[in-house]
Every structure is written in C-alpha cells, then in structure tokens.
C-alpha cells in the first residue's frame, strides 16, 4: 500500500497542477504556461533521477517516486511542442542549457559505468532503457494512433504472438561474466521492454479514443457507442494477451534466478502511470479521471497475478512444460516413423511436416534438446537439474525406442560442456593476485595440511581440542541430490588429522555435518544418516559403537544440540525426538510436523526449552509456526503462528534468557514467555524508538547473553540516509546507549563476550577502522586502524575475537592478521600459498590455532601458541 501511494502521489499532483495552470490566468497564454510547466518539470524530474543514479543512497526515495512519471512528462512536452515557437529567446535559452547539461551528464555517467563494467549498475542501465522505450512507444501510439489505431493493435498482437511462438522468453537480459564485470544483452532487453512498453501505451491510446475530446487539438468530437465497444474489446484482448505473455515469462524465470517478472512489473507500473497521466492531461472534464482509473485497472491485475502465481499455475511448472513438449516431439517422431518407416536422423526433419517448429526445453537457459536417431531407434533427452540453484547436472532421457547404441551421444557432450562452465565442477579459477599490501610484520606463507576441493566443516568438541570436518563429493541419483561425507578430526594442538575406521557415508543433500552430527558432553561424536545408521565415535581412537538397534525407530537427522551437548534434537520420518547426551535416552515430541522448509532451532540457557521456527513451504501463503518445547516433559508449551513468513524471512530464533526469545525475520521481536500470553516487544520501535524497516535499514545486528542466562544486550547498526548510529540496549538497566561513530563498532563485555555492529559502505570504501568500546567503561573508546588488507577482493571484513589473548582476527584475499587490543598492534600476518580470494577462518575456542578452510583448495593450520 505504501509503494502504491508513493507511485501514484506524483501523478495526482502533476495532474492537479497541470489542470490549474491551464484553467487559471490569461487564456491566450495558457498553452505557453502549460508547456513551460511540462518542460521544466520534465527536466527537474530527470535531474533527480540522474542524481539518484550517481548518488543512490542520498536521494533514493525521490528518484523512486518520480521514476514512473518521466515518460509521461516527456511525451506531454513533445505533444505540446507547437508552443516552442511562441517562446522568446530569453525563455528558450535556459531550457536548452538545462537540457544540454543533462544530456552531457547522462552521457558521461553512462560512459563511466560502461568502462568500469560495474555489475551493480546493470539495473540502472536497464531502467534507463525502460524509460526511453516507454517514452518512445507512448509518443508513437499517441501520434500514430489518431490515424491508424487498428494497425497499431495488429502490430502489437503480432509481436506478442511472435514472442510466444519463438520462445523469446529464453533470452537472457544480462550476464555477469566475472565478479564485478557485466555484459548487457541489449537486443534481449529491448525484446522484453517492448512487451509492456508497446502494449500498455497502445491500450492507453485505444482508451483515450473512447473519450470525447482532446486538449491537444481543442476539438470536441463525439464518439459513437459502437466505436467505444469496439475499442474496449481491443483493450481487453490486448490486456489478456499481455497477462498470458507474463505467465510464460514467469515460467521461463523458473530456469534460473531470473528477474524477468520483477522487472516487467516495474516497467508495467511506469508505463501504466505515465499513460494514465497522458490520458488525464489530454482530455477534459470528468473524463480526466479515466487516466487514473486506467493506471489502477492495468497495474492491479498484473501485480495480483504476479503475487499469487509466482511461476506456478494449477501445477504447471517449467518442468511439466518440458515434459509436455517432449511428449509432443515424441508423437511427431512416431508419426514420422509411421509415414516413412524410419526415425528421423535429426529433429530438423520434423519441420514443417510434423511440427512447424521444435519447441525448446525449459530446464536451463541456452540448452536445447539432445537427439540421436537411426533407422530403427531414437532417443530424446536434455541436460537436467532439479532446481535453478542446483550445481548438480545429469542427462535425462524423455523418450526413446528401439535398440539405442551404447556410447557417448550429444547429451554427454552437452553435459560435459555445462559442467566445464560450472564453477562447481570446473577447476578453481586462478586468481589474479592483488598487489601485496603493506604490513609492519613479516608475511608468513602457509601451505595446506590437506588438499581437497570440497569441505563440510562441523563444530568444535566440548573441550575445544578437536574440530570435525568432512571431505564431500556431490552427485545426483534419479534426480535427487546426494553427497558423500568422509569424516576427519583435526587436533588443534598438533595440527594432525585422524580418520575413524568407519568414516564414509552417503546422505541426501543437506547442511552437511551440521544436519547429521553432534558432540556429546564426554567428547564422543554422534553421526546419523537417512539410511538409519547411527554411529558413536571416540575421535582419533578405534572406539566405534553402533546405536541404531537400541531404539524403536530409525533416526535420519541430528538437527540441533545445546552448547554442552547434553540436549540433542533428533528427527526421523514421523517426528522430532529429544536425546539425553549423557544417558542416550530418547523421547518423542508429539504435535510438531517434520516436513519443514529451512527450519531454525535454538536451545534456551541450560537447555530447558527448545524453540523451533518451522514453515511448510517457501511461499508466503504456506503455514509457518513457532513451537516452544519443554525439555523436562518433551511437550509443546506454545504454538505461535508466524505471519508473513517466507523463504526470504522465516524468523531466526535466538534465546536471550530462559524466558525471552529473539525473532529476527521481517521484524526484530522479543517474545517473553514469562507471561501468559507471551509479551511481544518490537525491538526497533518499542526499545530503540526507531521508525525504520528491519532488516533493510539495518547493516548489523548482534546480541550478547549474560553467563548466568538472566540478562542480555541487543545492538543494531542503523543504515539509513538520515541515521547511521549504533544502538545498544541492556535488559539489566533497561537503558539504550547510542554511539555516533563514523566507522564500525566493536563492543566488549565481561567474561570474554563481545558484539559486532558493522557498517556496510555502498560503494565499498575499504576503510578498515573500528571503534572499540568496553561496556564497563563506555566513555573510554579506542580507534583501531587495521593494516595489510587493502587492496582485496572481499569488500567487507568480518572480525573474530580471541578473548583469552585479547586479540582480533581479520582475513581477506591478502591474508590473515592478528591484532592485539587495545594497543592495535599487528602481531602476525599469514598469506595462503594458493592466494585464494575467499575462505573461512575457524579460531579454536581456546585460541591455540586458526583453521582455514579454502573450498576447492585445501585446509590450513596456523598455530598461535608462540604468539
């Protein structure tokens, strides 16, 4: 609703001002005044849009609000261009100067973006092309439509039909060829922009033709009812065809992380509002309201269809369409065989006899069918993946007949090509090393202690001495993603890696070790698979115990465990179960569904309660609930609906105390289960008194729980054009402290606890400065300037804290550094021998070493005992 008000308000304001300017004052100069109003308003709106392009964070709201009216203003100005000749040179020159300055600035900015190859500017270029396309089509429709409205209608229908018939929805708008580099497919973008850019202006032109008068000619011509009904019929036909094309675009979007439907909704909004404004300001009397009605009547169904369908309609998906198309081709192949006695050698032989064209599969962009045929055999297939984000590819045969010869065929070649182009299967790209940074200590080159291409890193043992990890291999079987996990344990004191006697299992694609394992309080390690295996290890020893036979059900997952490992959450096909990490006894949780989509779990201090944030599916309409389970009884205490949850914002659960739970999803909320019903507190509005939107206006959020589990701190780093302060709330004092820092803030508490409130600069400033605050002395602050990490690939560093040695760990593509605090002295700097740009660092809990996992590279061990 807020977005609708933002978009419509400028249109209404311009319509009202335009009407008043024409109606008031000397009637002989009304046309000239109106033209000047249109010209200067168009120039001003374009200037704000340009500023929004150059400085996106500063005036984002103004650019967003004025964007939809730009084409309407430009077209109205050109429609009244006859007034230009009546202006004096003194009046013309400022307009020419402003328009020229705008044109030069746009050209320079465009050249800068193209030469820089900034992938983050591709949306700006797209919408710039959208403004130009909508303006051009709207002007053509208004001028040409007076004389040949039905010809425009015919051309429009012909184009939309052509777009559908030749599967132009498979075209790619833009491709990121490398990090920070982009390639815009201009012709493809124009093909997409022509859909709403042409159709909605033609609909508006036909709508305007139903009205009685036009202010551009000052002629009043009655329109016959037959003409009105005829034009209305054409508008309905065009709108129905437009929605049908959008339906197919949403299906094509399912092949990749496409943004076609989002962009089409936005461009449709621009075209609808601009066309409505042109209708309103080129008609007279009450008929002006037809413009606003037109904009709402067009945008409403488009928005509703997008929000309710989202790529699926009565079970139809890109996969079912592919199967239907394969069946159609199979029927054509069999028909060809019945007529000729042999199967076609290629699919081209089916055209134009059995098929007028061979439709494309809708699995992967740029991929067609694989076909192999002979006199008495054929097979039809395609490269397949289960989901656009899946890195696992396979060949799927959709139809075959006869004795197909063994050996490689076209699909094998296509599969090899796709896998070679995939960053997942291909060799790791050789990074271009950045120039070595300046650092005050020697750079130590570190070699990997284990080379491997894929890891799944688990948790540290309860005593912090062992880190479990697995070497992983990913593959697909019958369209289901699997991975093989090969267990290893790393000793933090020696850096040695040991392998248990039974170490290799295959599980379905999941979160790796974290969905299948847990440490027990006595230091043993539990591993569970979907096949029902349940193994208990004594790490780096021959002690292996099989537990599956001692339980009445076969467990498939270890979903969560508390900090000490004494309380564990298991799952089988029917239910969740609680396991005592000491006695190994299990109890069933009744009433909690196991079919969930990306769930979240957390244990309260002491493990007395378990919170489960569960959702039945990825869509907003899918049910989502918060379950609170009591450890002592294994019963469900509370079931709370989670309104508006989706795969993008299913609330993460985090216990703050034994009674208070933090939910961060679409809002930042604290639930207090010490009252009945649970008290609900909106953190931003009720505690920090901030009128901002979570998480969009927040760059950092963190919380710290007191050791006794009775109190907590919550902190947020605001990222808003008018506010960039850090806020910290203490539940003990119920006070909020505000820190007006121009850099990220790191706060340190008793017992080695700390909080990170990071600023995210856009564009990246690579300013590695931090304000250090000790909460027992909040007025004493230290500015930390971290050296050695510029230039680098990753624009933001995430520091780690070693409380035992009062040191911070930083890492980037330059390497890994340790900095002492509060002195700010660099005490060590290590550089990976592979010069990997992206990797993860796992400090040991007691500070003995750093473990570095560089995917597709290796595992590194950096001892710290001598530092």
PDB file of C-alpha atoms in Angstrom, residues 34-281:
ATOM      1  CA  UNK A  34       1.359  24.731 -19.685  1.00  0.00           C
ATOM      2  CA  UNK A  35       4.279  23.908 -21.999  1.00  0.00           C
ATOM      3  CA  UNK A  36       6.775  25.640 -19.697  1.00  0.00           C
ATOM      4  CA  UNK A  37       5.356  23.732 -16.740  1.00  0.00           C
ATOM      5  CA  UNK A  38       5.763  20.425 -18.587  1.00  0.00           C
ATOM      6  CA  UNK A  39       9.260  21.213 -19.889  1.00  0.00           C
ATOM      7  CA  UNK A  40      10.728  22.361 -16.574  1.00  0.00           C
ATOM      8  CA  UNK A  41       9.017  19.594 -14.598  1.00  0.00           C
ATOM      9  CA  UNK A  42      10.415  17.001 -17.007  1.00  0.00           C
ATOM     10  CA  UNK A  43      13.920  18.492 -16.717  1.00  0.00           C
ATOM     11  CA  UNK A  44      13.695  18.614 -12.912  1.00  0.00           C
ATOM     12  CA  UNK A  45      12.441  15.047 -12.643  1.00  0.00           C
ATOM     13  CA  UNK A  46      15.200  13.820 -14.977  1.00  0.00           C
ATOM     14  CA  UNK A  47      17.772  15.698 -12.894  1.00  0.00           C
ATOM     15  CA  UNK A  48      16.601  13.966  -9.705  1.00  0.00           C
ATOM     16  CA  UNK A  49      16.667  10.590 -11.439  1.00  0.00           C
ATOM     17  CA  UNK A  50      20.206  11.305 -12.624  1.00  0.00           C
ATOM     18  CA  UNK A  51      21.295  12.297  -9.114  1.00  0.00           C
ATOM     19  CA  UNK A  52      19.748   9.091  -7.808  1.00  0.00           C
ATOM     20  CA  UNK A  53      21.838   7.176 -10.357  1.00  0.00           C
ATOM     21  CA  UNK A  54      25.071   8.923  -9.355  1.00  0.00           C
ATOM     22  CA  UNK A  55      24.369   9.052  -5.588  1.00  0.00           C
ATOM     23  CA  UNK A  56      21.953   6.143  -4.944  1.00  0.00           C
ATOM     24  CA  UNK A  57      21.982   6.317  -1.142  1.00  0.00           C
ATOM     25  CA  UNK A  58      21.358  10.050  -0.804  1.00  0.00           C
ATOM     26  CA  UNK A  59      18.039  10.693  -2.544  1.00  0.00           C
ATOM     27  CA  UNK A  60      16.786   7.194  -3.181  1.00  0.00           C
ATOM     28  CA  UNK A  61      13.192   7.996  -2.183  1.00  0.00           C
ATOM     29  CA  UNK A  62      12.883  10.953  -4.553  1.00  0.00           C
ATOM     30  CA  UNK A  63      14.222   9.024  -7.529  1.00  0.00           C
ATOM     31  CA  UNK A  64      11.934   6.096  -6.815  1.00  0.00           C
ATOM     32  CA  UNK A  65       8.860   8.326  -6.532  1.00  0.00           C
ATOM     33  CA  UNK A  66       9.500  10.325  -9.705  1.00  0.00           C
ATOM     34  CA  UNK A  67      10.622   7.447 -11.902  1.00  0.00           C
ATOM     35  CA  UNK A  68       7.132   6.448 -13.187  1.00  0.00           C
ATOM     36  CA  UNK A  69       6.188   9.963 -14.363  1.00  0.00           C
ATOM     37  CA  UNK A  70       9.246  10.600 -16.564  1.00  0.00           C
ATOM     38  CA  UNK A  71       7.876   9.078 -19.817  1.00  0.00           C
ATOM     39  CA  UNK A  72       4.538  10.828 -19.333  1.00  0.00           C
ATOM     40  CA  UNK A  73       6.205  14.214 -18.834  1.00  0.00           C
ATOM     41  CA  UNK A  74       8.477  13.747 -21.852  1.00  0.00           C
ATOM     42  CA  UNK A  75       5.587  12.692 -24.112  1.00  0.00           C
ATOM     43  CA  UNK A  76       3.292  15.500 -22.940  1.00  0.00           C
ATOM     44  CA  UNK A  77       6.071  18.020 -23.562  1.00  0.00           C
ATOM     45  CA  UNK A  78       6.576  16.733 -27.115  1.00  0.00           C
ATOM     46  CA  UNK A  79       2.816  16.625 -27.778  1.00  0.00           C
ATOM     47  CA  UNK A  80       2.664  20.352 -26.957  1.00  0.00           C
ATOM     48  CA  UNK A  81       5.873  21.227 -28.802  1.00  0.00           C
ATOM     49  CA  UNK A  82       3.963  23.652 -31.046  1.00  0.00           C
ATOM     50  CA  UNK A  83       4.192  26.130 -28.153  1.00  0.00           C
ATOM     51  CA  UNK A  84       8.000  26.237 -28.504  1.00  0.00           C
ATOM     52  CA  UNK A  85       7.790  28.700 -31.404  1.00  0.00           C
ATOM     53  CA  UNK A  86       5.804  31.133 -29.276  1.00  0.00           C
ATOM     54  CA  UNK A  87       8.555  31.385 -26.649  1.00  0.00           C
ATOM     55  CA  UNK A  88      11.072  34.202 -26.622  1.00  0.00           C
ATOM     56  CA  UNK A  89      14.794  33.517 -26.938  1.00  0.00           C
ATOM     57  CA  UNK A  90      15.240  34.585 -23.316  1.00  0.00           C
ATOM     58  CA  UNK A  91      12.795  31.860 -22.258  1.00  0.00           C
ATOM     59  CA  UNK A  92      14.219  29.211 -24.573  1.00  0.00           C
ATOM     60  CA  UNK A  93      17.899  29.541 -23.658  1.00  0.00           C
ATOM     61  CA  UNK A  94      17.641  28.304 -20.024  1.00  0.00           C
ATOM     62  CA  UNK A  95      15.637  25.300 -21.225  1.00  0.00           C
ATOM     63  CA  UNK A  96      18.226  24.498 -23.903  1.00  0.00           C
ATOM     64  CA  UNK A  97      21.091  24.920 -21.426  1.00  0.00           C
ATOM     65  CA  UNK A  98      19.472  22.682 -18.789  1.00  0.00           C
ATOM     66  CA  UNK A  99      18.567  20.024 -21.358  1.00  0.00           C
ATOM     67  CA  UNK A 100      22.078  20.109 -22.824  1.00  0.00           C
ATOM     68  CA  UNK A 101      23.721  19.871 -19.407  1.00  0.00           C
ATOM     69  CA  UNK A 102      21.516  16.901 -18.527  1.00  0.00           C
ATOM     70  CA  UNK A 103      22.359  15.158 -21.803  1.00  0.00           C
ATOM     71  CA  UNK A 104      26.122  15.604 -21.322  1.00  0.00           C
ATOM     72  CA  UNK A 105      25.949  14.415 -17.702  1.00  0.00           C
ATOM     73  CA  UNK A 106      23.942  11.329 -18.680  1.00  0.00           C
ATOM     74  CA  UNK A 107      26.453  10.529 -21.434  1.00  0.00           C
ATOM     75  CA  UNK A 108      29.443  10.899 -19.086  1.00  0.00           C
ATOM     76  CA  UNK A 109      27.817   8.746 -16.381  1.00  0.00           C
ATOM     77  CA  UNK A 110      26.872   6.112 -18.950  1.00  0.00           C
ATOM     78  CA  UNK A 111      30.413   6.061 -20.329  1.00  0.00           C
ATOM     79  CA  UNK A 112      31.848   5.753 -16.824  1.00  0.00           C
ATOM     80  CA  UNK A 113      29.623   2.789 -15.987  1.00  0.00           C
ATOM     81  CA  UNK A 114      30.362   1.010 -19.278  1.00  0.00           C
ATOM     82  CA  UNK A 115      34.130   1.481 -18.976  1.00  0.00           C
ATOM     83  CA  UNK A 116      34.105   0.472 -15.317  1.00  0.00           C
ATOM     84  CA  UNK A 117      31.988  -2.608 -16.056  1.00  0.00           C
ATOM     85  CA  UNK A 118      30.177  -2.273 -12.753  1.00  0.00           C
ATOM     86  CA  UNK A 119      27.735  -5.185 -12.390  1.00  0.00           C
ATOM     87  CA  UNK A 120      25.850  -3.303  -9.671  1.00  0.00           C
ATOM     88  CA  UNK A 121      24.811  -0.650 -12.232  1.00  0.00           C
ATOM     89  CA  UNK A 122      23.112  -3.063 -14.608  1.00  0.00           C
ATOM     90  CA  UNK A 123      19.687  -2.364 -13.113  1.00  0.00           C
ATOM     91  CA  UNK A 124      20.228   1.373 -13.604  1.00  0.00           C
ATOM     92  CA  UNK A 125      21.073   0.829 -17.264  1.00  0.00           C
ATOM     93  CA  UNK A 126      18.055  -1.431 -17.682  1.00  0.00           C
ATOM     94  CA  UNK A 127      15.663   1.115 -16.226  1.00  0.00           C
ATOM     95  CA  UNK A 128      17.240   3.879 -18.270  1.00  0.00           C
ATOM     96  CA  UNK A 129      16.476   1.835 -21.373  1.00  0.00           C
ATOM     97  CA  UNK A 130      12.979   1.230 -19.977  1.00  0.00           C
ATOM     98  CA  UNK A 131      12.303   4.971 -19.666  1.00  0.00           C
ATOM     99  CA  UNK A 132      13.471   5.525 -23.231  1.00  0.00           C
ATOM    100  CA  UNK A 133      11.426   2.614 -24.620  1.00  0.00           C
ATOM    101  CA  UNK A 134       8.195   3.553 -22.807  1.00  0.00           C
ATOM    102  CA  UNK A 135       8.557   7.196 -23.859  1.00  0.00           C
ATOM    103  CA  UNK A 136       9.134   6.241 -27.494  1.00  0.00           C
ATOM    104  CA  UNK A 137       6.230   3.789 -27.704  1.00  0.00           C
ATOM    105  CA  UNK A 138       3.895   6.151 -25.840  1.00  0.00           C
ATOM    106  CA  UNK A 139       4.691   9.008 -28.231  1.00  0.00           C
ATOM    107  CA  UNK A 140       4.273   6.793 -31.311  1.00  0.00           C
ATOM    108  CA  UNK A 141       0.970   5.402 -30.015  1.00  0.00           C
ATOM    109  CA  UNK A 142      -0.427   8.881 -29.329  1.00  0.00           C
ATOM    110  CA  UNK A 143       0.571  10.370 -32.672  1.00  0.00           C
ATOM    111  CA  UNK A 144       0.070   7.401 -34.980  1.00  0.00           C
ATOM    112  CA  UNK A 145      -2.930   6.090 -33.064  1.00  0.00           C
ATOM    113  CA  UNK A 146      -5.088   9.026 -34.147  1.00  0.00           C
ATOM    114  CA  UNK A 147      -4.920   7.871 -37.741  1.00  0.00           C
ATOM    115  CA  UNK A 148      -4.223   4.105 -37.581  1.00  0.00           C
ATOM    116  CA  UNK A 149      -5.302   2.686 -34.193  1.00  0.00           C
ATOM    117  CA  UNK A 150      -6.217  -0.718 -35.600  1.00  0.00           C
ATOM    118  CA  UNK A 151      -2.874  -1.045 -37.389  1.00  0.00           C
ATOM    119  CA  UNK A 152      -1.095  -0.411 -34.081  1.00  0.00           C
ATOM    120  CA  UNK A 153      -3.308  -3.011 -32.441  1.00  0.00           C
ATOM    121  CA  UNK A 154      -2.470  -5.536 -35.168  1.00  0.00           C
ATOM    122  CA  UNK A 155       1.297  -4.875 -34.904  1.00  0.00           C
ATOM    123  CA  UNK A 156       1.101  -5.237 -31.113  1.00  0.00           C
ATOM    124  CA  UNK A 157      -0.766  -8.560 -31.264  1.00  0.00           C
ATOM    125  CA  UNK A 158       1.619  -9.806 -33.953  1.00  0.00           C
ATOM    126  CA  UNK A 159       4.665  -9.014 -31.805  1.00  0.00           C
ATOM    127  CA  UNK A 160       3.303 -10.685 -28.655  1.00  0.00           C
ATOM    128  CA  UNK A 161       2.332 -13.759 -30.678  1.00  0.00           C
ATOM    129  CA  UNK A 162       5.789 -13.842 -32.267  1.00  0.00           C
ATOM    130  CA  UNK A 163       7.407 -13.546 -28.809  1.00  0.00           C
ATOM    131  CA  UNK A 164       5.480 -16.567 -27.539  1.00  0.00           C
ATOM    132  CA  UNK A 165       5.718 -18.666 -30.687  1.00  0.00           C
ATOM    133  CA  UNK A 166       9.506 -18.483 -30.913  1.00  0.00           C
ATOM    134  CA  UNK A 167      10.229 -18.865 -27.179  1.00  0.00           C
ATOM    135  CA  UNK A 168      11.864 -15.452 -26.859  1.00  0.00           C
ATOM    136  CA  UNK A 169      11.325 -15.766 -23.118  1.00  0.00           C
ATOM    137  CA  UNK A 170      14.516 -17.846 -23.089  1.00  0.00           C
ATOM    138  CA  UNK A 171      16.569 -14.748 -23.911  1.00  0.00           C
ATOM    139  CA  UNK A 172      18.929 -13.544 -21.180  1.00  0.00           C
ATOM    140  CA  UNK A 173      18.823  -9.908 -20.128  1.00  0.00           C
ATOM    141  CA  UNK A 174      22.319  -9.639 -18.707  1.00  0.00           C
ATOM    142  CA  UNK A 175      25.151 -11.941 -17.690  1.00  0.00           C
ATOM    143  CA  UNK A 176      27.832 -11.440 -15.074  1.00  0.00           C
ATOM    144  CA  UNK A 177      30.925 -12.657 -16.910  1.00  0.00           C
ATOM    145  CA  UNK A 178      33.135 -12.260 -13.851  1.00  0.00           C
ATOM    146  CA  UNK A 179      32.851 -10.714 -10.387  1.00  0.00           C
ATOM    147  CA  UNK A 180      32.343  -7.007 -10.925  1.00  0.00           C
ATOM    148  CA  UNK A 181      32.009  -7.343 -14.713  1.00  0.00           C
ATOM    149  CA  UNK A 182      28.763  -7.408 -16.646  1.00  0.00           C
ATOM    150  CA  UNK A 183      27.503  -7.919 -20.146  1.00  0.00           C
ATOM    151  CA  UNK A 184      24.166  -6.444 -21.150  1.00  0.00           C
ATOM    152  CA  UNK A 185      22.265  -8.223 -23.909  1.00  0.00           C
ATOM    153  CA  UNK A 186      20.810  -5.061 -25.418  1.00  0.00           C
ATOM    154  CA  UNK A 187      18.665  -6.757 -28.077  1.00  0.00           C
ATOM    155  CA  UNK A 188      17.231  -9.146 -25.489  1.00  0.00           C
ATOM    156  CA  UNK A 189      16.432  -6.268 -23.156  1.00  0.00           C
ATOM    157  CA  UNK A 190      14.678  -4.393 -25.949  1.00  0.00           C
ATOM    158  CA  UNK A 191      12.673  -7.525 -26.784  1.00  0.00           C
ATOM    159  CA  UNK A 192      11.439  -7.660 -23.180  1.00  0.00           C
ATOM    160  CA  UNK A 193      10.841  -3.919 -22.856  1.00  0.00           C
ATOM    161  CA  UNK A 194       8.677  -3.934 -25.978  1.00  0.00           C
ATOM    162  CA  UNK A 195       6.136  -6.162 -24.205  1.00  0.00           C
ATOM    163  CA  UNK A 196       4.809  -3.619 -21.662  1.00  0.00           C
ATOM    164  CA  UNK A 197       6.420  -0.656 -23.422  1.00  0.00           C
ATOM    165  CA  UNK A 198       4.323  -1.185 -26.553  1.00  0.00           C
ATOM    166  CA  UNK A 199       1.220  -2.935 -25.233  1.00  0.00           C
ATOM    167  CA  UNK A 200       0.246  -0.582 -22.405  1.00  0.00           C
ATOM    168  CA  UNK A 201       0.616   2.626 -24.498  1.00  0.00           C
ATOM    169  CA  UNK A 202      -1.488   1.057 -27.280  1.00  0.00           C
ATOM    170  CA  UNK A 203      -4.118   0.121 -24.675  1.00  0.00           C
ATOM    171  CA  UNK A 204      -3.996   3.709 -23.380  1.00  0.00           C
ATOM    172  CA  UNK A 205      -4.351   5.093 -26.909  1.00  0.00           C
ATOM    173  CA  UNK A 206      -7.426   2.927 -27.522  1.00  0.00           C
ATOM    174  CA  UNK A 207      -8.842   4.008 -24.153  1.00  0.00           C
ATOM    175  CA  UNK A 208      -8.280   7.684 -24.947  1.00  0.00           C
ATOM    176  CA  UNK A 209     -10.098   7.150 -28.246  1.00  0.00           C
ATOM    177  CA  UNK A 210     -13.255   6.245 -26.315  1.00  0.00           C
ATOM    178  CA  UNK A 211     -13.300   9.686 -24.698  1.00  0.00           C
ATOM    179  CA  UNK A 212     -14.991  12.722 -26.187  1.00  0.00           C
ATOM    180  CA  UNK A 213     -12.301  15.369 -26.509  1.00  0.00           C
ATOM    181  CA  UNK A 214      -8.581  16.021 -26.737  1.00  0.00           C
ATOM    182  CA  UNK A 215      -6.892  19.117 -25.312  1.00  0.00           C
ATOM    183  CA  UNK A 216      -4.032  18.966 -27.818  1.00  0.00           C
ATOM    184  CA  UNK A 217      -6.360  19.863 -30.703  1.00  0.00           C
ATOM    185  CA  UNK A 218      -9.090  21.721 -28.799  1.00  0.00           C
ATOM    186  CA  UNK A 219     -11.589  19.821 -30.938  1.00  0.00           C
ATOM    187  CA  UNK A 220     -14.613  18.097 -29.417  1.00  0.00           C
ATOM    188  CA  UNK A 221     -15.674  15.085 -31.421  1.00  0.00           C
ATOM    189  CA  UNK A 222     -18.454  12.775 -30.201  1.00  0.00           C
ATOM    190  CA  UNK A 223     -17.605   9.074 -30.250  1.00  0.00           C
ATOM    191  CA  UNK A 224     -20.211   6.508 -31.276  1.00  0.00           C
ATOM    192  CA  UNK A 225     -21.108   3.713 -28.846  1.00  0.00           C
ATOM    193  CA  UNK A 226     -20.144   1.117 -31.438  1.00  0.00           C
ATOM    194  CA  UNK A 227     -16.657   2.608 -31.599  1.00  0.00           C
ATOM    195  CA  UNK A 228     -16.428   2.642 -27.794  1.00  0.00           C
ATOM    196  CA  UNK A 229     -17.412  -1.030 -27.525  1.00  0.00           C
ATOM    197  CA  UNK A 230     -15.039  -1.948 -30.334  1.00  0.00           C
ATOM    198  CA  UNK A 231     -12.072  -0.188 -28.738  1.00  0.00           C
ATOM    199  CA  UNK A 232     -12.940  -1.629 -25.314  1.00  0.00           C
ATOM    200  CA  UNK A 233     -12.923  -5.118 -26.838  1.00  0.00           C
ATOM    201  CA  UNK A 234      -9.486  -4.496 -28.343  1.00  0.00           C
ATOM    202  CA  UNK A 235      -8.177  -3.240 -24.977  1.00  0.00           C
ATOM    203  CA  UNK A 236      -9.445  -6.380 -23.226  1.00  0.00           C
ATOM    204  CA  UNK A 237      -7.877  -8.614 -25.895  1.00  0.00           C
ATOM    205  CA  UNK A 238      -4.514  -6.853 -25.585  1.00  0.00           C
ATOM    206  CA  UNK A 239      -4.579  -6.964 -21.785  1.00  0.00           C
ATOM    207  CA  UNK A 240      -5.442 -10.661 -21.744  1.00  0.00           C
ATOM    208  CA  UNK A 241      -2.627 -11.394 -24.189  1.00  0.00           C
ATOM    209  CA  UNK A 242      -0.221  -9.319 -22.080  1.00  0.00           C
ATOM    210  CA  UNK A 243      -1.075 -11.307 -18.934  1.00  0.00           C
ATOM    211  CA  UNK A 244      -0.672 -14.540 -20.892  1.00  0.00           C
ATOM    212  CA  UNK A 245       2.803 -13.492 -22.065  1.00  0.00           C
ATOM    213  CA  UNK A 246       3.713 -12.583 -18.474  1.00  0.00           C
ATOM    214  CA  UNK A 247       2.562 -16.016 -17.412  1.00  0.00           C
ATOM    215  CA  UNK A 248       5.127 -17.570 -19.756  1.00  0.00           C
ATOM    216  CA  UNK A 249       7.832 -15.182 -18.613  1.00  0.00           C
ATOM    217  CA  UNK A 250       7.303 -16.352 -15.030  1.00  0.00           C
ATOM    218  CA  UNK A 251       7.696 -19.936 -16.248  1.00  0.00           C
ATOM    219  CA  UNK A 252      10.936 -19.077 -18.044  1.00  0.00           C
ATOM    220  CA  UNK A 253      12.124 -17.424 -14.837  1.00  0.00           C
ATOM    221  CA  UNK A 254      11.985 -20.799 -13.105  1.00  0.00           C
ATOM    222  CA  UNK A 255      15.031 -21.895 -15.159  1.00  0.00           C
ATOM    223  CA  UNK A 256      17.356 -19.513 -13.364  1.00  0.00           C
ATOM    224  CA  UNK A 257      17.417 -16.890 -10.674  1.00  0.00           C
ATOM    225  CA  UNK A 258      15.678 -14.660 -13.176  1.00  0.00           C
ATOM    226  CA  UNK A 259      14.241 -11.248 -12.550  1.00  0.00           C
ATOM    227  CA  UNK A 260      12.070 -11.016 -15.650  1.00  0.00           C
ATOM    228  CA  UNK A 261       8.773 -10.873 -13.807  1.00  0.00           C
ATOM    229  CA  UNK A 262      10.031  -8.333 -11.247  1.00  0.00           C
ATOM    230  CA  UNK A 263      11.384  -6.068 -13.971  1.00  0.00           C
ATOM    231  CA  UNK A 264       8.233  -6.488 -16.041  1.00  0.00           C
ATOM    232  CA  UNK A 265       6.046  -5.462 -13.089  1.00  0.00           C
ATOM    233  CA  UNK A 266       8.170  -2.358 -12.547  1.00  0.00           C
ATOM    234  CA  UNK A 267       8.179  -1.393 -16.227  1.00  0.00           C
ATOM    235  CA  UNK A 268       4.436  -2.069 -16.389  1.00  0.00           C
ATOM    236  CA  UNK A 269       3.947   0.310 -13.477  1.00  0.00           C
ATOM    237  CA  UNK A 270       5.962   3.018 -15.223  1.00  0.00           C
ATOM    238  CA  UNK A 271       4.058   2.542 -18.499  1.00  0.00           C
ATOM    239  CA  UNK A 272       0.650   2.432 -16.762  1.00  0.00           C
ATOM    240  CA  UNK A 273       1.165   5.554 -14.653  1.00  0.00           C
ATOM    241  CA  UNK A 274       2.725   7.559 -17.486  1.00  0.00           C
ATOM    242  CA  UNK A 275      -0.006   6.505 -19.920  1.00  0.00           C
ATOM    243  CA  UNK A 276      -2.669   7.334 -17.334  1.00  0.00           C
ATOM    244  CA  UNK A 277      -1.136  10.763 -16.823  1.00  0.00           C
ATOM    245  CA  UNK A 278      -1.132  11.412 -20.587  1.00  0.00           C
ATOM    246  CA  UNK A 279      -4.809  10.387 -20.785  1.00  0.00           C
ATOM    247  CA  UNK A 280      -5.701  12.685 -17.878  1.00  0.00           C
ATOM    248  CA  UNK A 281      -3.857  15.700 -19.281  1.00  0.00           C
TER     249      UNK A 281
END
